[in-house]
Each structure stands twice: as C-alpha cells, then as structure tokens.
C-alpha cells in the first residue's frame, strides 16, 4: 500500500521501544519532562509523551516552559512517537495535543542563529518537513487536539493533520515575517488547508486568526468549548477506531493520492480503489453484515 511504502521510506522503527500496557507510556522515560539533547535521538528525558489504549495513541507535546517549540529534539521525538509500530493492527488513530496554554510556538529560534550554521538549519527544516509528510503518509488518521496558540510550524502541524479539533479560545498564526523569517514551510501546509488569499494574508501580516475563523476557512474540522475539547476529540477518535483499519488505510491513501489529479484521473484512481476495497476481507464482511442486518466483525 502507498501509506506503508511512504512509512518505509522514512523508517518505521525507532530504537529503545518497550512493550506497554493500557495507557502506560509506550517506552521507558517517554513521559519525562525536560528537553532532550538537541540533534541526538533519545539521550534522556524526551519532550513528548505517548500512550495508547483501545487503538488510540495519544502523543502530547510536553515542553510547556518552551511553549512546546518544535526544536530538533521535539521533532525527532514526535517522529518516533508517530512511527512506532505504525503497521500494528492495534493502532487505529493518533491524537496530537500539547501541555500548557500554547499548542506550539513553532521552531526554536535559538536553533536558527548564525552560530548553528546552514547544515544544522537544513537538518531542522528537513526533519520538520519529514514529520509533516509522515502525518499524511501514515496509514491511520491523525487528529490535532488544539487548546491554545498554534503559531508558525505549530500552525503547520495543525494544518498537516487529517482532522483538527480546537477549543473556542484557540488561535492560529504564521508570524515569522515579524522577526524576519517568512513562514515558507508552514505555508506549504497552510496553503493546502485554507484558501490562497487567507493563507497569504496570514503569511504577509503575521496576524492571528481565531478558532472560529480557522473553522470557517477550513484549517479546523470543528470548534468546541474548552471543557468539551477532550471529550469531543475522543468521541471522534473512538468512532474512527471502531472501523476497519485496512479500509481506513486504503481510503486515506486514496484520498490524498487523487487530490492533485485532474478530474478524470482522480475518478480513475478512486474507482480502482473501490474495486480494491470490495476485494478486501473487511469489504466483503461489511457487505454481508449489512445484508444480514448484523454488526460487522472486522479483521483489524
């Protein structure tokens, strides 16, 4: 499958992973506080925390003192949490959220000083781009659960997710232009999530938009009161987790594959996907269950 191939291209295993129980950390030390050493995979405490239960993996950006900046360490940690056992039938959906009042402030500007050098800067932006593409290429849906401010690469992360749910007090911005760094890479995801003129106004002015405007323009799937955010996000995740993983994976890959195509090619690709879907064991199980008026029993 296309999704699996994309994951293999990025690498599907990270070192040091251990077995876990329900809602236990995916690996030892995974929920410890404090930043990891920049540029090294997992030298100690990691800036993300990951848990999994009932097919739902929760990945939390856990460096609120640094406004959950997408440092190189944060990006590598996030990449590891998303990639871990990506092909496991036990994984149905991923939720990305954050601790503190800021979802993510974007790149850590201290890593972008001249002293770091262009090679280091290139690694930061390449790793960030890999994480964003990984979300789209991942075989299961990825949901952003936003409660607070998401700026620059943090806004890019929200735009890259398949579904985004936010509290009504959240806001979104690409303010790099205000510090002399145009949000070019965030613009890739933003420009594919909202209309061109909306994206360019955000990129040219750096001014934030409210959750309500973000919903209106397509950056978000839905907006709810803060006290309902987790409940609503989990409701969506559980609904997804109750479906067939092979069907979801096939459908997600096909959806993104047809988007850039002309209408005729898109329908050709989608029609072949429907044929492939019907041929799946779960496809036939769903049809038989509907005819027999019973609940389907999925293979995964």
Short mmCIF file of C-alpha atoms in Angstrom, two decimals:
data_model
loop_
_atom_site.label_atom_id
_atom_site.label_comp_id
_atom_site.label_asym_id
_atom_site.label_seq_id
_atom_site.Cartn_x
_atom_site.Cartn_y
_atom_site.Cartn_z
CA UNK A 1 0.00 0.00 0.00
CA UNK A 2 1.08 3.59 -0.66
CA UNK A 3 0.92 4.54 3.01
CA UNK A 4 3.11 1.64 4.05
CA UNK A 5 5.61 2.42 1.31
CA UNK A 6 5.81 6.03 2.47
CA UNK A 7 6.48 4.96 6.02
CA UNK A 8 9.17 2.54 4.95
CA UNK A 9 10.85 5.38 3.09
CA UNK A 10 11.02 7.38 6.32
CA UNK A 11 11.88 4.41 8.52
CA UNK A 12 9.32 2.55 10.63
CA UNK A 13 11.29 1.70 13.74
CA UNK A 14 12.94 3.72 16.47
CA UNK A 15 15.43 2.23 18.95
CA UNK A 16 14.58 1.56 22.56
CA UNK A 17 10.89 0.75 22.27
CA UNK A 18 9.47 -1.45 25.01
CA UNK A 19 6.15 -3.30 25.49
CA UNK A 20 3.46 -1.27 27.25
CA UNK A 21 0.14 -1.83 28.99
CA UNK A 22 -3.08 0.16 28.67
CA UNK A 23 -2.40 3.90 29.00
CA UNK A 24 1.16 3.12 30.07
CA UNK A 25 3.95 5.09 28.37
CA UNK A 26 4.97 3.50 25.09
CA UNK A 27 8.58 3.41 26.26
CA UNK A 28 10.50 3.95 29.46
CA UNK A 29 11.08 7.64 30.17
CA UNK A 30 8.75 8.69 27.37
CA UNK A 31 6.71 10.99 29.60
CA UNK A 32 9.61 12.55 31.48
CA UNK A 33 9.86 16.34 31.46
CA UNK A 34 12.67 18.41 30.09
CA UNK A 35 14.24 18.70 26.64
CA UNK A 36 16.32 16.01 25.06
CA UNK A 37 19.77 16.81 23.76
CA UNK A 38 19.34 18.67 20.51
CA UNK A 39 20.37 16.71 17.45
CA UNK A 40 20.51 13.33 19.21
CA UNK A 41 17.69 10.75 19.02
CA UNK A 42 16.71 9.88 22.60
CA UNK A 43 19.59 10.68 25.02
CA UNK A 44 17.39 11.04 28.09
CA UNK A 45 14.09 12.71 29.00
CA UNK A 46 12.02 13.40 25.89
CA UNK A 47 9.87 16.44 25.07
CA UNK A 48 6.88 14.32 24.05
CA UNK A 49 4.75 11.82 25.91
CA UNK A 50 2.94 8.93 24.21
CA UNK A 51 0.31 6.49 25.49
CA UNK A 52 -2.02 4.06 23.76
CA UNK A 53 -5.30 2.37 24.64
CA UNK A 54 -8.11 0.80 22.63
CA UNK A 55 -6.42 1.59 19.34
CA UNK A 56 -6.00 5.30 20.16
CA UNK A 57 -2.46 6.65 20.57
CA UNK A 58 -2.16 9.96 22.40
CA UNK A 59 1.01 11.95 21.65
CA UNK A 60 1.48 15.04 23.83
CA UNK A 61 3.95 17.87 23.24
CA UNK A 62 5.28 18.16 26.78
CA UNK A 63 7.64 21.12 26.95
CA UNK A 64 5.32 23.96 28.04
CA UNK A 65 8.17 26.02 29.54
CA UNK A 66 9.48 26.44 25.99
CA UNK A 67 5.97 26.92 24.59
CA UNK A 68 6.26 23.45 23.04
CA UNK A 69 8.66 24.82 20.44
CA UNK A 70 9.37 22.38 17.61
CA UNK A 71 13.07 22.09 18.37
CA UNK A 72 15.04 19.39 16.57
CA UNK A 73 14.72 17.24 19.70
CA UNK A 74 10.95 17.78 19.81
CA UNK A 75 10.61 16.94 16.11
CA UNK A 76 12.66 13.75 16.43
CA UNK A 77 10.69 12.70 19.49
CA UNK A 78 7.39 13.40 17.73
CA UNK A 79 8.56 11.47 14.68
CA UNK A 80 9.46 8.47 16.84
CA UNK A 81 6.09 8.50 18.60
CA UNK A 82 4.19 8.62 15.31
CA UNK A 83 6.32 5.96 13.60
CA UNK A 84 6.34 3.46 16.47
CA UNK A 85 4.62 0.25 15.32
CA UNK A 86 2.83 2.22 12.62
CA UNK A 87 1.82 -1.01 10.87
CA UNK A 88 0.46 -2.65 14.03
CA UNK A 89 -3.21 -3.67 13.74
CA UNK A 90 -3.61 -2.43 17.33
CA UNK A 91 -3.16 1.17 16.19
CA UNK A 92 -6.27 2.80 14.69
CA UNK A 93 -5.86 6.56 15.20
CA UNK A 94 -3.36 9.10 16.62
CA UNK A 95 -4.18 12.25 18.60
CA UNK A 96 -1.56 15.01 18.88
CA UNK A 97 -2.10 17.50 21.72
CA UNK A 98 0.01 19.68 24.00
CA UNK A 99 0.56 20.72 27.61
CA UNK A 100 0.15 24.33 28.65
CA UNK A 101 -1.52 27.37 27.07
CA UNK A 102 0.48 27.15 23.83
CA UNK A 103 -0.05 24.21 21.47
CA UNK A 104 3.24 25.03 19.78
CA UNK A 105 5.11 28.25 19.07
CA UNK A 106 6.87 26.79 16.05
CA UNK A 107 10.60 26.40 15.56
CA UNK A 108 13.01 27.23 18.38
CA UNK A 109 14.63 30.43 17.10
CA UNK A 110 17.71 29.78 19.27
CA UNK A 111 18.43 26.88 16.94
CA UNK A 112 18.34 29.17 13.92
CA UNK A 113 21.16 31.55 14.88
CA UNK A 114 24.18 32.01 12.59
CA UNK A 115 26.35 30.13 15.09
CA UNK A 116 24.46 26.90 14.34
CA UNK A 117 25.31 27.05 10.66
CA UNK A 118 23.40 26.16 7.49
CA UNK A 119 23.88 22.39 7.82
CA UNK A 120 22.17 22.38 11.19
CA UNK A 121 19.42 24.67 9.92
CA UNK A 122 18.86 22.33 6.96
CA UNK A 123 18.51 19.37 9.34
CA UNK A 124 15.88 21.24 11.37
CA UNK A 125 13.73 22.10 8.35
CA UNK A 126 14.22 18.72 6.68
CA UNK A 127 13.19 16.89 9.85
CA UNK A 128 10.16 19.14 10.24
CA UNK A 129 9.11 18.51 6.64
CA UNK A 130 9.51 14.75 7.17
CA UNK A 131 7.22 14.86 10.20
CA UNK A 132 4.56 16.80 8.30
CA UNK A 133 4.69 14.44 5.31
CA UNK A 134 4.71 11.45 7.64
CA UNK A 135 1.34 12.50 9.03
CA UNK A 136 -0.21 12.46 5.56
CA UNK A 137 1.54 9.21 4.59
CA UNK A 138 0.67 7.45 7.85
CA UNK A 139 -1.74 4.52 7.46
CA UNK A 140 -4.08 5.73 10.22
CA UNK A 141 -5.87 9.06 10.68
CA UNK A 142 -4.05 11.71 12.73
CA UNK A 143 -6.06 14.23 14.77
CA UNK A 144 -4.77 17.52 16.20
CA UNK A 145 -6.39 18.48 19.51
CA UNK A 146 -5.61 22.18 20.00
CA UNK A 147 -6.15 24.20 23.15
CA UNK A 148 -4.29 27.47 22.89
CA UNK A 149 -2.00 29.26 20.47
CA UNK A 150 -0.51 27.50 17.43
CA UNK A 151 1.99 29.61 15.51
CA UNK A 152 4.38 29.16 12.58
CA UNK A 153 5.45 25.48 12.44
CA UNK A 154 2.91 24.82 15.21
CA UNK A 155 0.19 26.05 12.86
CA UNK A 156 1.82 23.94 10.15
CA UNK A 157 1.44 20.88 12.36
CA UNK A 158 -2.28 21.55 12.80
CA UNK A 159 -2.74 22.10 9.05
CA UNK A 160 -0.90 18.84 8.30
CA UNK A 161 -3.18 16.66 10.42
CA UNK A 162 -6.10 14.84 8.82
CA UNK A 163 -8.58 16.23 11.36
CA UNK A 164 -8.20 19.19 13.72
CA UNK A 165 -10.40 19.94 16.74
CA UNK A 166 -9.81 23.10 18.76
CA UNK A 167 -11.18 24.90 21.78
CA UNK A 168 -13.03 28.14 21.11
CA UNK A 169 -10.22 30.11 22.80
CA UNK A 170 -7.51 28.83 20.45
CA UNK A 171 -5.85 30.97 17.80
CA UNK A 172 -3.54 30.43 14.84
CA UNK A 173 -0.83 32.50 13.19
CA UNK A 174 2.20 32.44 10.92
CA UNK A 175 4.09 35.43 12.37
CA UNK A 176 7.59 34.67 11.06
CA UNK A 177 7.57 37.77 8.86
CA UNK A 178 7.60 39.88 12.04
CA UNK A 179 11.03 38.52 13.03
CA UNK A 180 12.44 38.50 9.51
CA UNK A 181 11.83 34.79 8.81
CA UNK A 182 8.98 34.25 6.34
CA UNK A 183 6.93 31.14 7.18
CA UNK A 184 7.70 29.42 3.88
CA UNK A 185 7.47 25.82 5.08
CA UNK A 186 4.35 26.44 7.22
CA UNK A 187 2.89 27.99 4.07
CA UNK A 188 3.07 24.63 2.30
CA UNK A 189 0.61 23.01 4.73
CA UNK A 190 -1.41 26.20 5.31
CA UNK A 191 -1.85 26.83 1.59
CA UNK A 192 -3.27 23.34 1.18
CA UNK A 193 -5.70 23.74 4.07
CA UNK A 194 -7.19 27.20 3.54
CA UNK A 195 -7.95 29.41 0.51
CA UNK A 196 -4.91 31.08 -1.07
CA UNK A 197 -5.85 34.65 -0.13
CA UNK A 198 -6.48 33.66 3.50
CA UNK A 199 -3.12 31.88 3.67
CA UNK A 200 -1.27 34.81 2.13
CA UNK A 201 -2.87 37.35 4.46
CA UNK A 202 -1.75 35.24 7.42
CA UNK A 203 1.74 34.86 5.94
CA UNK A 204 2.16 38.53 4.92
CA UNK A 205 0.79 40.13 8.11
CA UNK A 206 1.56 37.55 10.78
CA UNK A 207 -1.74 38.41 12.44
CA UNK A 208 -3.52 35.59 14.29
CA UNK A 209 -6.96 34.29 13.41
CA UNK A 210 -9.48 32.96 15.90
CA UNK A 211 -10.62 29.37 16.12
CA UNK A 212 -13.95 30.40 14.62
CA UNK A 213 -12.25 31.94 11.56
CA UNK A 214 -9.92 28.95 11.29
CA UNK A 215 -13.01 26.72 11.18
CA UNK A 216 -14.67 28.94 8.58
CA UNK A 217 -11.62 28.79 6.31
CA UNK A 218 -11.02 25.04 6.66
CA UNK A 219 -7.99 24.91 8.94
CA UNK A 220 -10.12 23.17 11.60
CA UNK A 221 -12.71 20.40 11.49
CA UNK A 222 -14.68 21.69 14.47
CA UNK A 223 -14.53 24.13 17.41
CA UNK A 224 -15.89 23.33 20.86
CA UNK A 225 -15.84 24.90 24.33
CA UNK A 226 -12.58 24.23 26.13
CA UNK A 227 -14.22 21.96 28.71
CA UNK A 228 -15.59 19.75 25.90
CA UNK A 229 -12.40 19.54 23.84
CA UNK A 230 -11.03 16.23 25.08
CA UNK A 231 -14.44 14.57 25.17
CA UNK A 232 -15.27 15.60 21.60
CA UNK A 233 -11.83 14.64 20.26
CA UNK A 234 -12.04 11.23 21.90
CA UNK A 235 -15.55 10.76 20.53
CA UNK A 236 -14.22 11.24 17.01
CA UNK A 237 -11.21 9.02 17.69
CA UNK A 238 -13.36 6.21 19.11
CA UNK A 239 -15.66 6.39 16.10
CA UNK A 240 -12.66 6.00 13.80
CA UNK A 241 -11.16 3.23 15.96
CA UNK A 242 -14.40 1.24 15.62
CA UNK A 243 -13.91 1.00 11.85
CA UNK A 244 -11.77 -1.41 9.84
CA UNK A 245 -8.11 -0.38 9.83
CA UNK A 246 -7.41 -1.83 6.34
CA UNK A 247 -10.37 0.10 4.94
CA UNK A 248 -9.32 3.32 6.66
CA UNK A 249 -5.73 2.96 5.44
CA UNK A 250 -6.81 2.26 1.89
CA UNK A 251 -9.25 5.17 1.90
CA UNK A 252 -6.83 7.67 3.42
CA UNK A 253 -4.09 6.85 0.93
CA UNK A 254 -6.52 7.07 -1.98
CA UNK A 255 -7.94 10.40 -0.82
CA UNK A 256 -4.54 12.11 -0.78
CA UNK A 257 -3.42 10.40 -3.99
CA UNK A 258 -6.36 11.73 -6.01
CA UNK A 259 -6.34 15.30 -4.69
CA UNK A 260 -3.69 16.77 -7.04
CA UNK A 261 -5.03 14.91 -10.09
CA UNK A 262 -7.33 16.16 -12.83
CA UNK A 263 -10.95 15.06 -12.51
CA UNK A 264 -10.73 12.12 -14.93
CA UNK A 265 -7.56 10.74 -13.35
CA UNK A 266 -8.96 11.24 -9.85
CA UNK A 267 -12.06 9.21 -10.70
CA UNK A 268 -9.92 6.51 -12.34
CA UNK A 269 -7.79 6.18 -9.21
CA UNK A 270 -10.80 6.28 -6.89
CA UNK A 271 -12.68 3.70 -8.97
CA UNK A 272 -9.76 1.28 -8.77
CA UNK A 273 -9.59 1.91 -5.03
CA UNK A 274 -13.27 0.98 -4.73
CA UNK A 275 -12.57 -2.28 -6.58
CA UNK A 276 -9.64 -2.98 -4.25
CA UNK A 277 -11.81 -2.11 -1.25
CA UNK A 278 -14.58 -4.51 -2.28
CA UNK A 279 -11.94 -7.24 -2.63
CA UNK A 280 -10.75 -6.78 0.95
CA UNK A 281 -11.94 -9.33 3.51
CA UNK A 282 -13.37 -6.46 5.55
CA UNK A 283 -15.12 -5.11 2.47
CA UNK A 284 -16.98 -8.36 1.98
CA UNK A 285 -17.61 -8.69 5.72
CA UNK A 286 -19.22 -5.25 5.76
CA UNK A 287 -21.46 -6.07 2.81
CA UNK A 288 -22.53 -9.40 4.31
CA UNK A 289 -23.16 -7.81 7.70
CA UNK A 290 -25.36 -5.14 6.09
CA UNK A 291 -27.36 -7.76 4.17
CA UNK A 292 -27.70 -9.95 7.26
CA UNK A 293 -28.60 -6.95 9.43
CA UNK A 294 -25.83 -7.53 11.97
CA UNK A 295 -22.74 -5.67 13.14
CA UNK A 296 -19.61 -6.39 11.10
CA UNK A 297 -16.65 -8.13 12.72
CA UNK A 298 -13.51 -6.53 11.29
CA UNK A 299 -10.23 -8.35 10.75
CA UNK A 300 -8.42 -5.42 12.40
#
